[in-house]
């Protein structure tokens, strides 16, 4: 076991405690952490350096289990490192570290530019005037809505509080600060407010090879209610949200968090459960808003595989 850098330990703790929250922010934070650890390495030989990177990559990957964007990002950095070593692009570990620093910059820049593209695609797709129903906090969703308002659209947002950790408050505050009209409701008012909306728009933690969506617990309820009211349901998902292991029939692991987040007290005879995410079947989803446009759930896997360099 290599000693973990203190800053890296803090990042892992912040991710676990949801101080760093949302798939995209988590992915950015792990790339930063991986590079901090790489920079601090005392290894002199490539194989030692590489195995240290794998070890830290594993620790970071397990910080939140339902996050393929996090895993895809770690894989990309590790694959890059291996290629540098195999093709003799770096002469020694110090040179490799410098290349990794540059890789981090390029990677974050590409991530930011993907997000901007996605926001633009989503903003243009929204009607001129609309009430949008969202759940939890997704930087992709708030980015789309803020951009839509910037280009002159009139958007009102209904946001659920998102028990047990109230990420809906983060969404409500962020949008209200941007001057957007927000109505904040309890999760169980989803059906009551669905009559008043034009479309639903949520984020994505993972998208499977079947086009199913894994997102904050309650997302599937929102999708079912939307279908009952014949309201369109979209998810904003960068292609890095695609989970390639689902190609082989693996099911997405749903993170189960501390029951104390739901009920601090322990009551004899009462089991408290706290799944963080749920799965929404592709048939309830009208489309995924990605950085390359709006795509159907059935075509996302092929488009994302190309981006991730996976040969089908
Ligand atoms: C957050 C959540 C978000 C996705 C997408 O859950 O479900 O919808 O992560 O976010 P949690 P983004 O609060 O448990 O992390 O669009 O920012 O990637």
Short mmCIF file of N, CA and C and ligand atoms in Angstrom, two decimals, residues 18 21-24 26 64 67 136-141 167 203-205 215-216 241 277, ligand 1:
data_model
loop_
_atom_site.label_atom_id
_atom_site.label_comp_id
_atom_site.label_asym_id
_atom_site.label_seq_id
_atom_site.Cartn_x
_atom_site.Cartn_y
_atom_site.Cartn_z
N UNK A 18 -20.37 13.65 -0.27
CA UNK A 18 -21.16 14.45 -1.23
C UNK A 18 -20.88 15.95 -1.17
N UNK A 21 -20.23 16.61 -5.56
CA UNK A 21 -21.45 15.87 -5.88
C UNK A 21 -21.75 15.98 -7.36
N UNK A 22 -22.42 14.96 -7.90
CA UNK A 22 -22.77 14.98 -9.33
C UNK A 22 -21.65 14.32 -10.13
N UNK A 23 -22.05 13.50 -11.10
CA UNK A 23 -21.08 12.67 -11.83
C UNK A 23 -19.92 13.46 -12.44
N UNK A 24 -20.23 14.59 -13.04
CA UNK A 24 -19.20 15.35 -13.75
C UNK A 24 -18.19 15.95 -12.76
N UNK A 26 -17.52 14.86 -9.83
CA UNK A 26 -16.76 13.75 -9.24
C UNK A 26 -15.64 13.32 -10.20
N UNK A 64 -17.29 6.22 -5.12
CA UNK A 64 -18.75 6.13 -5.37
C UNK A 64 -18.93 5.06 -6.43
N UNK A 67 -20.69 5.25 -10.68
CA UNK A 67 -20.20 6.40 -11.45
C UNK A 67 -19.27 6.00 -12.60
N UNK A 136 -33.09 16.37 -8.13
CA UNK A 136 -31.70 16.34 -7.66
C UNK A 136 -30.91 17.54 -8.18
N UNK A 137 -29.59 17.43 -8.18
CA UNK A 137 -28.76 18.48 -8.77
C UNK A 137 -27.86 17.87 -9.83
N UNK A 138 -28.00 18.37 -11.04
CA UNK A 138 -27.13 17.94 -12.13
C UNK A 138 -26.56 19.19 -12.77
N UNK A 139 -25.22 19.27 -12.85
CA UNK A 139 -24.61 20.44 -13.47
C UNK A 139 -24.96 20.51 -14.95
N UNK A 140 -25.26 19.34 -15.55
CA UNK A 140 -25.64 19.33 -16.96
C UNK A 140 -27.02 19.99 -17.13
N UNK A 141 -27.93 19.67 -16.21
CA UNK A 141 -29.28 20.25 -16.30
C UNK A 141 -29.25 21.75 -16.00
N UNK A 167 -30.38 17.60 -2.43
CA UNK A 167 -29.63 18.23 -3.53
C UNK A 167 -30.49 19.19 -4.33
N UNK A 203 -30.41 14.63 -14.87
CA UNK A 203 -29.03 14.30 -15.22
C UNK A 203 -28.88 12.80 -15.43
N UNK A 204 -27.63 12.34 -15.41
CA UNK A 204 -27.36 10.90 -15.55
C UNK A 204 -26.09 10.55 -14.79
N UNK A 205 -26.17 9.49 -14.04
CA UNK A 205 -24.93 8.96 -13.45
C UNK A 205 -24.37 7.89 -14.36
N UNK A 215 -29.85 7.15 -12.31
CA UNK A 215 -29.73 8.51 -11.79
C UNK A 215 -30.31 8.52 -10.37
N UNK A 216 -30.26 9.67 -9.74
CA UNK A 216 -30.71 9.82 -8.35
C UNK A 216 -32.00 9.06 -8.06
N UNK A 241 -20.79 9.11 -19.63
CA UNK A 241 -21.66 8.50 -18.62
C UNK A 241 -21.98 7.04 -18.99
N UNK A 277 -29.46 5.62 -5.92
CA UNK A 277 -29.85 5.75 -7.34
C UNK A 277 -30.92 4.73 -7.69
C1 LIG B 1 -26.38 13.37 -8.47
C2 LIG B 1 -27.21 12.97 -9.65
C3 LIG B 1 -27.02 13.78 -10.90
C4 LIG B 1 -25.96 13.09 -11.80
C5 LIG B 1 -25.57 13.96 -12.97
O1 LIG B 1 -26.39 12.42 -7.43
O2 LIG B 1 -27.95 12.02 -9.62
O3 LIG B 1 -28.21 13.83 -11.62
O4 LIG B 1 -24.80 12.80 -11.05
O5 LIG B 1 -24.87 15.11 -12.55
P1 LIG B 1 -25.48 12.67 -6.13
P2 LIG B 1 -23.96 15.96 -13.58
O6 LIG B 1 -25.95 13.95 -5.53
O7 LIG B 1 -25.72 11.47 -5.27
O8 LIG B 1 -24.04 12.76 -6.60
O9 LIG B 1 -24.89 16.37 -14.68
O10 LIG B 1 -23.45 17.10 -12.76
O11 LIG B 1 -22.88 15.05 -14.06
#
